[in-house]
XYZ file of C-alpha atoms in Angstrom:
787
model
C -116.052 139.027 -38.846
C -116.638 135.336 -38.668
C -115.021 134.866 -42.036
C -111.984 136.898 -41.030
C -111.690 134.859 -37.826
C -111.727 131.659 -39.803
C -109.035 132.973 -42.175
C -106.892 134.109 -39.272
C -107.302 130.717 -37.601
C -106.339 128.889 -40.797
C -103.247 131.062 -41.209
C -102.307 130.357 -37.624
C -102.720 126.606 -38.176
C -100.767 126.849 -41.400
C -97.917 128.587 -39.636
C -97.958 125.981 -36.910
C -98.089 123.201 -39.463
C -95.226 124.768 -41.386
C -93.210 125.110 -38.179
C -94.051 121.527 -37.265
C -93.110 120.238 -40.695
C -89.919 122.274 -40.587
C -89.087 120.863 -37.202
C -89.826 117.323 -38.338
C -87.634 117.805 -41.413
C -84.857 119.217 -39.247
C -85.283 116.357 -36.802
C -85.244 113.757 -39.551
C -82.167 115.170 -41.286
C -80.319 116.596 -38.275
C -77.884 113.669 -38.130
C -75.355 113.022 -40.878
C -75.382 109.608 -42.516
C -72.165 108.872 -40.616
C -72.314 110.143 -37.050
C -68.525 110.069 -36.562
C -65.998 110.726 -39.304
C -62.922 110.580 -37.103
C -60.030 108.564 -38.532
C -59.157 105.327 -36.766
C -55.904 103.669 -35.919
C -54.962 100.615 -37.966
C -55.279 97.613 -35.666
C -53.828 94.222 -36.593
C -54.771 91.052 -34.738
C -53.557 87.483 -34.867
C -55.739 84.549 -35.868
C -56.501 84.078 -32.169
C -57.514 87.732 -31.785
C -54.340 88.873 -30.001
C -53.064 92.352 -30.786
C -50.036 92.132 -33.075
C -49.623 95.887 -33.390
C -51.321 99.141 -34.322
C -50.580 102.376 -36.146
C -51.874 105.692 -34.798
C -54.727 107.447 -36.608
C -54.000 110.248 -39.075
C -55.082 112.909 -36.559
C -52.535 111.726 -33.987
C -55.098 110.001 -31.767
C -55.011 106.430 -30.569
C -58.560 105.594 -31.609
C -59.207 101.931 -32.344
C -62.011 100.914 -34.731
C -65.290 99.908 -33.088
C -65.578 96.512 -31.455
C -68.260 94.089 -32.564
C -69.859 94.435 -29.138
C -69.248 96.229 -25.845
C -67.885 94.030 -23.035
C -70.562 93.194 -20.476
C -68.490 94.510 -17.569
C -68.118 97.915 -19.207
C -71.813 98.085 -19.987
C -72.746 97.441 -16.341
C -70.135 99.901 -15.065
C -70.887 102.758 -17.435
C -74.664 102.514 -17.096
C -74.456 102.431 -13.318
C -72.100 105.420 -13.320
C -73.527 107.549 -16.127
C -77.004 106.488 -17.181
C -78.961 103.969 -15.107
C -82.103 104.456 -17.226
C -80.329 104.050 -20.560
C -82.664 101.315 -21.733
C -85.804 103.192 -20.632
C -85.386 106.712 -22.055
C -85.671 107.935 -25.662
C -82.454 109.933 -25.735
C -82.733 112.226 -22.729
C -83.824 111.852 -19.086
C -86.033 114.796 -17.915
C -85.747 113.789 -14.245
C -81.946 113.704 -14.341
C -81.830 116.973 -16.251
C -84.158 118.639 -13.724
C -82.052 117.495 -10.787
C -78.891 118.720 -12.524
C -80.444 122.104 -13.289
C -81.690 122.520 -9.729
C -78.287 121.571 -8.314
C -76.459 123.947 -10.624
C -78.733 126.817 -9.509
C -78.707 126.120 -5.774
C -75.089 125.004 -5.298
C -71.601 125.849 -6.551
C -71.098 122.326 -7.853
C -71.579 121.636 -11.522
C -73.260 118.372 -12.415
C -74.603 117.061 -15.669
C -77.797 115.295 -16.439
C -76.821 114.086 -19.890
C -77.593 110.562 -20.967
C -75.057 108.415 -22.799
C -76.973 109.148 -25.985
C -76.553 112.896 -25.414
C -72.865 112.394 -24.682
C -72.484 110.566 -27.995
C -74.018 113.583 -29.739
C -71.706 115.945 -27.821
C -68.656 113.860 -28.808
C -69.747 113.920 -32.455
C -70.085 117.751 -32.348
C -66.452 118.124 -31.242
C -66.806 120.031 -27.977
C -69.200 122.801 -28.948
C -69.454 125.515 -26.306
C -71.779 124.469 -23.481
C -75.019 126.477 -23.459
C -78.729 125.918 -23.127
C -79.081 126.226 -26.884
C -76.446 123.569 -27.390
C -78.177 121.406 -24.788
C -81.442 121.712 -26.734
C -79.687 120.696 -29.969
C -78.165 117.700 -28.134
C -81.625 116.631 -26.929
C -83.139 116.846 -30.399
C -80.289 114.968 -32.010
C -80.247 112.425 -29.197
C -83.873 111.517 -29.875
C -83.035 111.205 -33.581
C -80.095 108.989 -32.742
C -82.353 106.774 -30.641
C -84.797 106.524 -33.530
C -82.139 105.511 -36.049
C -79.862 103.256 -34.038
C -80.236 100.450 -31.527
C -79.205 100.866 -27.903
C -76.320 98.466 -28.509
C -75.076 100.581 -31.425
C -75.300 103.787 -29.382
C -73.403 102.213 -26.492
C -70.770 100.991 -28.960
C -70.362 104.543 -30.318
C -69.759 105.803 -26.802
C -67.249 103.039 -26.065
C -65.429 103.823 -29.324
C -65.255 107.638 -29.173
C -65.233 108.522 -25.451
C -62.013 110.272 -24.292
C -59.798 108.474 -21.798
C -57.022 111.002 -21.301
C -54.351 112.454 -23.537
C -54.653 111.077 -27.066
C -56.287 107.862 -25.867
C -59.779 107.551 -27.329
C -62.152 104.629 -26.877
C -62.459 101.768 -24.446
C -60.370 99.218 -26.337
C -57.543 101.697 -26.843
C -57.622 102.675 -23.154
C -57.626 99.036 -22.099
C -54.422 98.363 -24.041
C -52.760 101.675 -23.161
C -53.438 101.565 -19.418
C -53.483 97.844 -18.670
C -51.860 96.122 -21.647
C -54.926 93.912 -22.122
C -57.923 93.674 -24.438
C -61.080 95.120 -22.881
C -62.808 91.761 -22.667
C -60.106 90.506 -20.280
C -60.193 93.403 -17.796
C -61.074 92.787 -14.154
C -63.927 94.599 -12.390
C -61.469 96.987 -10.751
C -59.800 97.830 -14.048
C -63.093 98.242 -15.877
C -64.498 100.499 -13.140
C -61.402 102.712 -13.412
C -61.973 103.154 -17.132
C -65.731 103.695 -16.758
C -65.234 106.815 -14.646
C -62.506 108.339 -16.838
C -64.559 109.865 -19.702
C -66.357 111.988 -17.085
C -63.013 113.629 -16.292
C -60.160 112.265 -18.491
C -57.514 114.410 -16.747
C -57.793 112.171 -13.676
C -55.503 109.653 -15.347
C -52.384 111.853 -15.208
C -49.741 110.135 -13.058
C -49.208 111.935 -9.750
C -52.287 114.144 -10.186
C -55.963 113.610 -9.299
C -55.277 110.051 -8.189
C -57.317 110.602 -5.021
C -60.309 111.732 -7.085
C -59.938 108.828 -9.504
C -59.623 106.365 -6.648
C -62.701 107.753 -4.910
C -64.840 107.650 -8.028
C -63.722 104.146 -8.918
C -64.346 102.886 -5.385
C -67.779 104.511 -5.287
C -68.653 102.742 -8.516
C -67.369 99.421 -7.213
C -69.510 99.858 -4.098
C -72.568 100.449 -6.266
C -71.774 97.299 -8.226
C -71.610 95.350 -4.949
C -74.750 96.891 -3.538
C -76.732 96.156 -6.687
C -75.545 92.543 -6.718
C -73.425 92.757 -9.878
C -70.341 91.575 -7.967
C -69.923 89.700 -4.693
C -68.155 91.002 -1.600
C -64.864 89.188 -2.233
C -64.677 90.558 -5.771
C -65.463 94.025 -4.430
C -62.740 93.894 -1.784
C -60.149 92.559 -4.230
C -61.075 95.190 -6.805
C -60.455 97.962 -4.243
C -56.837 96.757 -3.961
C -56.102 96.955 -7.693
C -53.770 99.638 -9.002
C -55.146 102.656 -10.786
C -54.242 103.374 -14.426
C -51.194 105.586 -14.787
C -48.609 106.192 -17.462
C -49.783 104.568 -20.700
C -48.146 101.302 -21.752
C -46.634 101.077 -25.223
C -48.845 99.027 -27.510
C -47.636 95.548 -28.506
C -45.440 95.498 -31.597
C -45.227 91.784 -32.285
C -45.291 92.165 -36.073
C -44.478 95.828 -36.839
C -43.584 95.357 -40.501
C -46.765 93.413 -41.139
C -48.746 96.226 -39.494
C -47.192 98.724 -41.897
C -47.886 96.466 -44.852
C -51.533 96.115 -43.865
C -51.881 99.847 -43.157
C -50.957 100.569 -46.766
C -53.986 98.571 -47.904
C -56.419 98.812 -44.979
C -55.653 102.036 -43.116
C -57.976 102.751 -40.217
C -59.387 99.239 -40.085
C -59.247 96.375 -37.623
C -57.731 93.459 -39.520
C -57.708 89.913 -38.254
C -54.802 88.086 -39.846
C -53.810 84.458 -40.234
C -50.719 84.944 -38.048
C -50.410 82.500 -35.144
C -49.344 84.329 -31.992
C -47.078 81.589 -30.642
C -45.356 81.102 -33.987
C -44.847 84.865 -34.380
C -43.368 85.238 -30.900
C -41.022 82.293 -31.514
C -39.905 83.785 -34.829
C -39.231 87.118 -33.126
C -37.116 85.341 -30.530
C -35.125 83.489 -33.203
C -34.659 86.682 -35.213
C -33.257 88.433 -32.151
C -30.903 85.541 -31.318
C -29.521 85.212 -34.839
C -29.243 88.961 -35.297
C -27.047 89.047 -32.196
C -24.675 86.589 -33.865
C -24.821 88.007 -37.376
C -24.104 91.615 -36.444
C -20.696 90.530 -35.127
C -19.844 89.971 -38.793
C -21.460 93.292 -39.783
C -24.598 91.597 -41.098
C -27.533 93.646 -39.863
C -30.735 92.501 -41.556
C -32.827 89.365 -41.910
C -36.393 88.345 -42.701
C -38.556 85.269 -42.105
C -41.921 84.163 -43.457
C -43.784 80.919 -42.677
C -46.799 79.670 -44.659
C -49.225 76.800 -44.138
C -49.297 75.170 -47.573
C -52.387 73.060 -46.894
C -54.752 75.936 -46.153
C -52.666 78.652 -47.852
C -52.301 80.877 -44.803
C -49.341 82.888 -43.537
C -48.438 81.853 -39.988
C -45.442 84.072 -39.210
C -43.996 87.301 -40.594
C -40.726 88.920 -39.478
C -39.968 91.758 -41.869
C -36.563 92.663 -40.460
C -34.096 92.058 -37.669
C -34.318 94.091 -34.431
C -31.576 96.318 -35.804
C -31.284 100.114 -35.645
C -32.311 103.069 -37.788
C -28.841 103.334 -39.304
C -29.333 99.847 -40.746
C -32.886 100.455 -41.979
C -34.789 98.621 -39.260
C -38.126 99.878 -40.607
C -37.656 98.384 -44.074
C -39.856 95.342 -44.704
C -37.358 93.045 -46.408
C -40.029 90.421 -47.136
C -41.528 92.547 -49.887
C -38.280 93.849 -51.404
C -36.814 92.348 -54.573
C -33.302 90.978 -54.246
C -31.025 88.837 -56.402
C -32.426 85.304 -56.239
C -29.089 83.503 -56.167
C -29.567 79.776 -56.829
C -33.132 79.613 -55.511
C -34.644 79.258 -59.010
C -32.666 76.130 -59.935
C -35.338 73.669 -58.705
C -37.830 75.058 -61.246
C -35.414 74.310 -64.102
C -34.850 70.791 -62.782
C -38.611 70.204 -62.459
C -39.201 71.523 -65.984
C -36.614 69.215 -67.529
C -37.967 66.216 -65.622
C -41.477 67.115 -66.710
C -40.486 67.301 -70.360
C -38.512 64.058 -70.326
C -35.143 65.686 -70.972
C -33.487 63.922 -68.071
C -34.022 61.501 -65.190
C -33.254 62.405 -61.569
C -29.674 61.080 -61.786
C -28.804 61.638 -65.427
C -25.172 62.684 -65.783
C -24.779 66.299 -66.856
C -21.569 68.043 -67.869
C -19.658 70.101 -65.323
C -16.761 71.485 -67.301
C -15.374 74.947 -68.145
C -18.072 76.636 -70.199
C -18.176 79.801 -72.238
C -21.400 80.877 -73.945
C -21.189 84.187 -75.802
C -18.435 85.342 -73.441
C -20.507 84.323 -70.406
C -18.405 81.999 -68.251
C -20.255 80.587 -65.216
C -18.221 79.321 -62.278
C -19.064 76.923 -59.483
C -18.941 78.328 -55.975
C -15.740 76.352 -55.197
C -14.180 77.223 -58.595
C -13.754 73.517 -59.344
C -15.245 71.159 -61.928
C -16.525 67.604 -61.642
C -16.500 66.669 -65.296
C -19.848 64.905 -65.020
C -22.300 64.863 -62.144
C -25.815 63.409 -61.644
C -28.429 66.104 -62.297
C -30.007 65.584 -58.873
C -26.669 65.925 -57.165
C -25.885 69.037 -59.205
C -29.103 70.562 -57.850
C -28.512 69.377 -54.295
C -24.976 70.775 -54.363
C -26.156 73.908 -56.204
C -23.521 73.632 -58.940
C -23.661 76.612 -61.271
C -22.034 75.305 -64.435
C -24.396 72.310 -64.870
C -27.373 74.608 -64.190
C -26.357 77.007 -66.975
C -25.713 74.171 -69.414
C -29.067 72.590 -68.523
C -30.835 75.913 -69.030
C -29.244 76.294 -72.437
C -30.481 72.814 -73.341
C -33.976 73.420 -71.941
C -34.400 76.864 -73.469
C -34.329 80.259 -71.779
C -37.707 81.351 -73.158
C -39.409 78.173 -71.990
C -37.898 78.512 -68.521
C -38.975 82.166 -68.407
C -42.555 81.197 -69.301
C -42.571 78.612 -66.519
C -41.600 81.247 -63.971
C -44.399 83.442 -65.249
C -46.866 80.546 -65.076
C -46.020 79.838 -61.431
C -46.635 83.553 -60.816
C -43.205 84.403 -59.473
C -43.312 88.167 -58.987
C -40.398 90.487 -59.616
C -39.466 88.971 -62.991
C -40.650 91.969 -64.975
C -38.198 92.225 -67.867
C -37.933 90.141 -71.057
C -36.086 86.823 -70.914
C -33.238 88.188 -73.020
C -32.550 90.853 -70.414
C -31.621 88.172 -67.878
C -29.957 85.650 -70.169
C -28.625 82.341 -68.884
C -27.509 84.075 -65.673
C -31.171 84.105 -64.680
C -30.809 80.677 -63.061
C -27.848 81.856 -60.968
C -29.315 85.063 -59.544
C -29.437 87.301 -62.581
C -33.096 87.976 -61.797
C -34.667 89.560 -58.724
C -37.645 88.564 -56.604
C -38.779 88.963 -53.013
C -38.840 86.593 -50.076
C -42.637 86.722 -50.166
C -42.772 85.707 -53.838
C -40.164 82.970 -53.550
C -41.705 81.416 -50.448
C -45.175 81.545 -52.016
C -43.825 79.839 -55.136
C -42.082 77.062 -53.203
C -45.332 76.665 -51.266
C -47.116 76.255 -54.602
C -44.995 73.183 -55.374
C -46.003 71.593 -52.073
C -49.647 72.602 -52.481
C -49.769 71.070 -55.967
C -48.407 67.809 -54.619
C -50.713 67.815 -51.583
C -53.692 68.516 -53.833
C -52.934 65.840 -56.426
C -55.827 63.369 -56.455
C -54.225 59.942 -56.352
C -57.277 58.110 -57.656
C -58.370 60.394 -60.492
C -55.032 61.975 -61.457
C -56.525 65.445 -61.061
C -54.797 68.606 -59.882
C -55.988 71.408 -57.659
C -56.281 74.706 -59.505
C -54.558 77.956 -58.535
C -51.887 76.205 -56.485
C -49.451 79.109 -56.909
C -51.769 81.950 -55.871
C -53.988 83.008 -52.969
C -51.531 83.263 -50.069
C -52.555 86.154 -47.853
C -52.278 87.509 -44.330
C -55.317 89.752 -44.504
C -57.969 87.354 -43.212
C -58.254 83.946 -41.626
C -60.576 82.410 -44.184
C -59.234 79.325 -45.916
C -58.373 80.051 -49.533
C -58.933 76.472 -50.733
C -62.547 75.912 -49.749
C -63.756 75.848 -53.352
C -60.616 74.657 -55.103
C -61.390 73.448 -58.598
C -59.919 70.156 -59.789
C -58.346 70.153 -63.230
C -57.100 67.339 -65.452
C -53.770 68.849 -66.461
C -51.086 70.345 -64.186
C -50.838 74.122 -64.164
C -47.091 74.013 -64.812
C -45.261 70.937 -63.543
C -46.632 67.415 -63.175
C -46.960 65.814 -59.757
C -44.261 63.313 -60.721
C -41.792 66.050 -61.650
C -42.527 67.985 -58.448
C -42.233 64.897 -56.265
C -38.890 63.958 -57.852
C -37.649 67.526 -57.389
C -38.641 67.640 -53.723
C -37.098 64.207 -53.172
C -33.834 65.608 -54.547
C -34.033 68.746 -52.410
C -34.668 66.525 -49.409
C -31.089 65.233 -49.796
C -29.455 68.677 -49.609
C -26.790 68.584 -46.900
C -27.956 70.346 -43.755
C -25.723 72.805 -41.873
C -23.378 71.879 -39.048
C -25.238 70.207 -36.201
C -28.031 68.937 -38.457
C -26.136 66.209 -40.298
C -27.723 63.254 -38.500
C -31.278 64.591 -38.430
C -32.798 61.358 -39.738
C -31.829 59.488 -36.565
C -34.126 61.602 -34.386
C -37.729 60.460 -34.061
C -39.164 63.975 -34.053
C -37.080 65.196 -37.004
C -39.037 66.669 -39.889
C -37.895 65.838 -43.434
C -37.781 68.974 -45.544
C -37.053 69.810 -49.168
C -34.916 72.909 -49.055
C -32.568 75.044 -51.091
C -30.047 77.740 -50.304
C -28.981 80.630 -52.488
C -26.185 83.196 -52.428
C -26.134 86.223 -54.699
C -23.073 87.535 -56.485
C -20.853 89.576 -54.193
C -22.217 87.902 -51.030
C -25.105 90.350 -50.719
C -28.050 87.991 -50.248
C -28.289 84.689 -48.401
C -31.425 82.613 -48.915
C -32.862 79.433 -47.430
C -36.219 78.227 -48.706
C -37.971 74.945 -48.136
C -41.205 73.001 -47.836
C -42.713 70.143 -45.886
C -46.208 68.724 -46.475
C -47.436 71.315 -43.943
C -45.203 74.381 -44.182
C -43.242 76.620 -46.508
C -40.390 78.510 -44.834
C -38.462 81.402 -46.306
C -35.386 83.060 -44.760
C -33.289 85.919 -46.102
C -30.133 87.300 -44.476
C -27.977 90.211 -45.615
C -27.658 93.972 -45.428
C -30.596 96.086 -46.552
C -28.250 98.610 -48.175
C -26.730 95.884 -50.366
C -23.311 95.790 -48.714
C -21.728 92.370 -49.229
C -19.925 90.410 -46.545
C -17.986 87.096 -46.803
C -20.343 85.465 -44.303
C -23.493 86.218 -46.307
C -23.983 82.765 -47.827
C -27.037 80.587 -47.776
C -25.417 77.745 -45.874
C -23.611 79.936 -43.316
C -26.078 82.730 -42.615
C -29.582 81.574 -43.555
C -29.570 77.798 -43.140
C -29.042 77.756 -39.326
C -31.957 80.164 -38.879
C -34.064 78.138 -41.334
C -33.694 74.958 -39.296
C -34.311 76.755 -36.025
C -37.593 77.933 -37.557
C -38.392 74.406 -38.709
C -37.889 73.097 -35.169
C -40.390 75.479 -33.555
C -43.219 74.427 -35.892
C -45.562 71.614 -34.805
C -45.007 68.577 -37.018
C -46.054 64.970 -37.468
C -42.818 64.055 -39.266
C -44.655 62.844 -42.392
C -43.467 63.258 -45.945
C -45.354 63.807 -49.190
C -47.323 60.854 -50.520
C -45.802 59.395 -53.660
C -48.038 60.287 -56.652
C -48.133 56.787 -58.146
C -50.494 57.826 -60.940
C -47.881 60.210 -62.278
C -44.761 58.067 -61.816
C -43.308 54.980 -63.409
C -40.429 52.709 -62.477
C -37.557 52.627 -64.918
C -34.489 50.441 -65.058
C -31.628 52.925 -65.018
C -27.890 52.677 -65.398
C -26.136 53.007 -62.059
C -23.261 54.960 -63.575
C -24.940 57.310 -66.042
C -28.366 57.684 -64.412
C -29.958 57.261 -67.852
C -32.319 54.505 -68.937
C -30.329 51.309 -68.915
C -29.157 49.997 -72.251
C -28.200 46.399 -72.982
C -24.587 47.360 -72.290
C -25.116 48.669 -68.746
C -23.572 46.132 -66.309
C -25.156 47.574 -63.164
C -28.758 48.773 -63.067
C -31.384 49.759 -60.550
C -35.124 50.377 -60.523
C -35.951 54.050 -60.035
C -39.144 56.096 -59.736
C -39.372 58.786 -62.371
C -42.033 61.025 -63.953
C -43.980 59.283 -66.727
C -42.258 61.507 -69.282
C -38.972 59.882 -68.257
C -39.878 57.024 -70.604
C -38.925 59.369 -73.457
C -35.370 60.015 -72.282
C -32.270 58.635 -74.004
C -30.860 55.251 -73.105
C -27.362 55.183 -71.623
C -24.854 56.884 -73.901
C -21.741 56.360 -71.799
C -21.342 52.568 -71.863
C -19.841 51.190 -75.026
C -18.534 47.895 -76.237
C -14.818 48.020 -77.067
C -12.293 45.452 -78.227
C -8.881 45.271 -76.611
C -5.713 43.253 -76.986
C -5.139 40.172 -74.890
C -3.145 42.277 -72.432
C -5.888 44.931 -72.360
C -3.351 47.696 -72.980
C -4.712 48.776 -76.391
C -7.946 49.120 -78.223
C -8.022 47.314 -81.530
C -10.217 46.552 -84.508
C -10.269 43.998 -87.261
C -7.991 46.165 -89.408
C -5.028 45.650 -87.111
C -5.714 42.634 -84.899
C -6.853 39.040 -85.296
C -10.538 38.563 -84.525
C -9.936 35.438 -82.460
C -7.496 37.320 -80.214
C -9.646 40.388 -79.576
C -11.330 40.578 -76.188
C -14.743 42.223 -75.982
C -15.444 44.360 -72.945
C -17.982 46.999 -71.901
C -16.518 50.185 -70.566
C -17.967 53.354 -69.003
C -16.451 56.177 -71.005
C -16.936 59.928 -70.980
C -16.015 62.486 -73.662
C -12.459 63.822 -73.191
C -13.528 67.238 -71.845
C -15.688 65.598 -69.156
C -13.261 62.757 -68.543
C -10.411 65.156 -67.757
C -12.152 66.460 -64.601
C -14.202 63.388 -63.762
C -11.129 61.201 -63.444
C -9.614 63.623 -60.905
C -12.680 63.261 -58.662
C -13.169 59.508 -59.211
C -9.957 57.506 -58.740
C -11.798 54.330 -59.740
C -12.552 55.694 -63.209
C -10.624 53.853 -65.915
C -9.910 55.689 -69.102
C -10.179 53.781 -72.358
C -6.813 52.367 -73.434
C -5.221 54.071 -76.458
C -5.568 52.651 -79.910
C -2.907 50.183 -80.984
C -0.273 51.964 -83.120
C -1.046 49.642 -86.045
C -4.746 50.504 -86.072
C -6.226 53.238 -88.227
C -9.161 55.026 -86.622
C -11.505 57.522 -88.229
C -14.320 59.546 -86.808
C -13.093 59.711 -83.199
C -11.513 62.818 -81.747
C -9.397 61.754 -78.749
C -8.855 65.283 -77.405
C -10.819 68.370 -76.430
C -10.015 71.949 -75.529
C -10.403 72.721 -71.829
C -9.253 76.333 -72.126
C -9.872 78.346 -74.159
C -13.135 77.378 -75.831
C -13.952 78.359 -79.418
C -14.422 82.138 -79.827
C -13.774 82.652 -76.130
C -12.175 85.884 -75.025
C -8.822 85.417 -73.273
C -7.710 88.120 -70.857
C -4.004 88.391 -70.048
C -3.780 88.955 -66.266
C -1.612 91.722 -64.791
C 0.696 91.675 -61.781
C 0.705 94.416 -59.147
C 3.551 96.089 -61.025
C 1.365 96.207 -64.191
C 3.468 93.586 -65.978
C 1.493 90.991 -67.959
C 1.309 87.363 -66.806
C 1.150 84.409 -69.136
C -2.122 82.607 -69.820
C -2.383 78.802 -69.594
C -3.887 76.857 -72.519
C -5.206 73.373 -71.610
C -6.230 70.287 -73.559
C -7.579 66.914 -72.414
C -6.333 63.876 -74.377
C -7.377 60.258 -74.002
C -3.709 59.285 -74.144
C -1.874 61.682 -71.806
C 1.484 60.225 -72.809
C 1.128 61.299 -76.422
C 2.916 64.424 -77.614
C 0.952 67.512 -78.653
C 2.185 70.306 -80.941
C 0.730 73.810 -80.500
C 0.442 76.523 -83.205
C -0.827 80.112 -83.107
C -1.832 81.371 -86.574
C 0.321 78.619 -88.031
C 3.401 79.539 -85.972
C 4.711 76.776 -83.729
C 4.637 77.929 -80.068
C 5.547 74.732 -78.200
C 4.808 71.092 -77.425
C 3.511 69.234 -74.376
C 3.714 65.680 -73.111
C 2.031 63.979 -70.110
C 0.453 67.269 -68.883
C -1.047 69.160 -71.778
C -0.834 72.718 -70.475
C 1.075 75.458 -72.269
C 1.894 78.919 -70.877
C 1.915 81.700 -73.477
C 1.817 85.531 -73.514
C 0.650 86.531 -76.998
C 0.002 90.068 -78.133
C -3.498 91.519 -78.212
C -5.483 90.303 -81.204
C -7.490 87.505 -82.775
C -5.783 84.177 -83.500
C -6.383 80.655 -84.713
C -5.097 78.152 -82.119
C -4.206 74.735 -83.577
C -3.154 71.573 -81.717
C -1.945 68.368 -83.396
C -1.206 65.075 -81.616
C 1.415 62.479 -82.522
C -1.195 60.451 -84.426
C -2.103 63.421 -86.624
C -5.400 64.323 -84.986
C -5.931 68.072 -85.275
C -8.105 70.581 -83.393
C -8.579 74.301 -84.046
C -10.142 77.117 -82.063
C -10.611 80.858 -82.742
C -9.541 82.980 -79.775
C -9.447 86.679 -78.963
C -6.654 88.017 -76.731
C -7.101 91.154 -74.622
C -5.355 92.692 -71.604
C -6.863 92.837 -68.099
């Protein structure tokens, strides 16, 4: 018997131990690793912590991500209202539960005795049916929650997932929806109103239950006063505050940025680098300019501002405040568009860096045809020859194409890749020489970042050691406020362009004419010098304005998102005024980039040609240039010539006495350049013609203006489909000479004084020959087709 009793006792203990172990296992594993799996809204804040905007959670609830900590006012309110012994119990309060049970049995009123910890468990279990069994499960899980999390963490869970009426979940969400403020800035009256809402969220409905809400809030405020949390004046003022009602719309200060961040960080709270004041000012400017632009049926614009010193984005306006019909939700900043002339500065910098030109070297601006590609200047005129810097400042297309051909398309393409300009995703040959005029596409984000890289390189150039900062063209972000240059590596060689080439380029862009009203900017003490560039795409579809100061990079795009062109969509008309309005709202010290002396030299240059001065240059000046400028050609346009005593003819020893010849130095351009240059420069003096008695070899006194060799010639049509004549042109150093024109050996006419001949040949391929009175002959192959 005794043995059987012992066995029975052991079995009983074993059962109890098994039950206990089972319970302990259940208790230990009763909570999931993540208590709440509810999706959150995407919340975007400025650098100062202001709410820029938010996107609703995937389940249709406004549920902000958890705060770092619960505001002190809410903690005092919620504990006094819901759970005064929160910091003393281990998950449940037996005394409170007993009182609640007794009250529920003896009265008709229902009251709960749940702690905040239990309420967190209930919220995580998604409204399971209320029963004693469910209550027991809540108690068990509440104790497990207390064992695994701190009181602060549990309170934060409650503040994050408690319901506040409708689809408003969590304290921070409710604070913004009902009061338009962050929770940390709420008054005692406002906080007390929110503290009583989770107990009965339906009280917040406008026009309903307001008496109940008011009573509960006021009772809580009285408790706060009686316990010494607030003084009497605060209590009385809090009683007068309005109750929460219809939810406020959430701020939408940077809606397109919110969408961009949501794509990468959905459901997270993201603190950006955006400055609230700058963003609000940009929004105001966008609204003002949109109001003007839409009168010309221009409906979209975008603005981005970057701090080039710390590589942070300060402002982001993805689109104008337009309407749905004009794609108001499209973030233009990230969309690739034709770049217009915005890539010209990188060609200029590359040629300076390689020693192919100096800042004011004369470059040709004449009719040009390269494999049937015929670039045109915006004004459809030619200058003959123009300083390279002025060609960039005036955004002349023909010199840019000719310079690119000289520099090399592949080399230019590699430079754009090296400065990490996004959007250029096809081989160089796909774009051709038109690449520098807008034949390629990139986005406002990429272009602004790349311009910023120029400024950052120059800012980071170490004047004493001639070292460069690495990664100057990457790292710009809006996703956090950490500086991206804390550990910048210094390197001996430039990543792409030297500091001297960049400085010379920015100095040139600093001279670009500003729009109407900005012409005399340098006379104002608070004016900020800026290196800037406009761009206009073919068909007037995209207007750009991009620029940098030592502190900022600014990018502006104006146009129509659907690609519709308008005559007013030009860089100078549409984007430039907005660009300078943006520049004015940015804090500035008015300083300019420091000159990188270690990477510059002074050269004596020819005033006329902009090249290194030769012994023949009469007027020279000292000019800063990149070190590689030492390798450029000396002046090619000043030459020593001998003329008759009267100066009317050029002569040589074959036809004129040596003692009567007069030596003179003249500035002289090739005929094709001279033809247009002389029209723009009345002071230009063409070389006198050779004396009739002199024989001259090796010099061609004329050049074709139109057509060029192997150039296609299209016969234009009238409205009645009849064919117009085409005009052939030649430039000759002696306009008074007579020229004789032949097509495939057949004489077609002669010209004198003005060497232009109108012809209407049949379709086909011909050899065009021109002979002057002195026997000089020129030939060109041409192909005639109908328009």
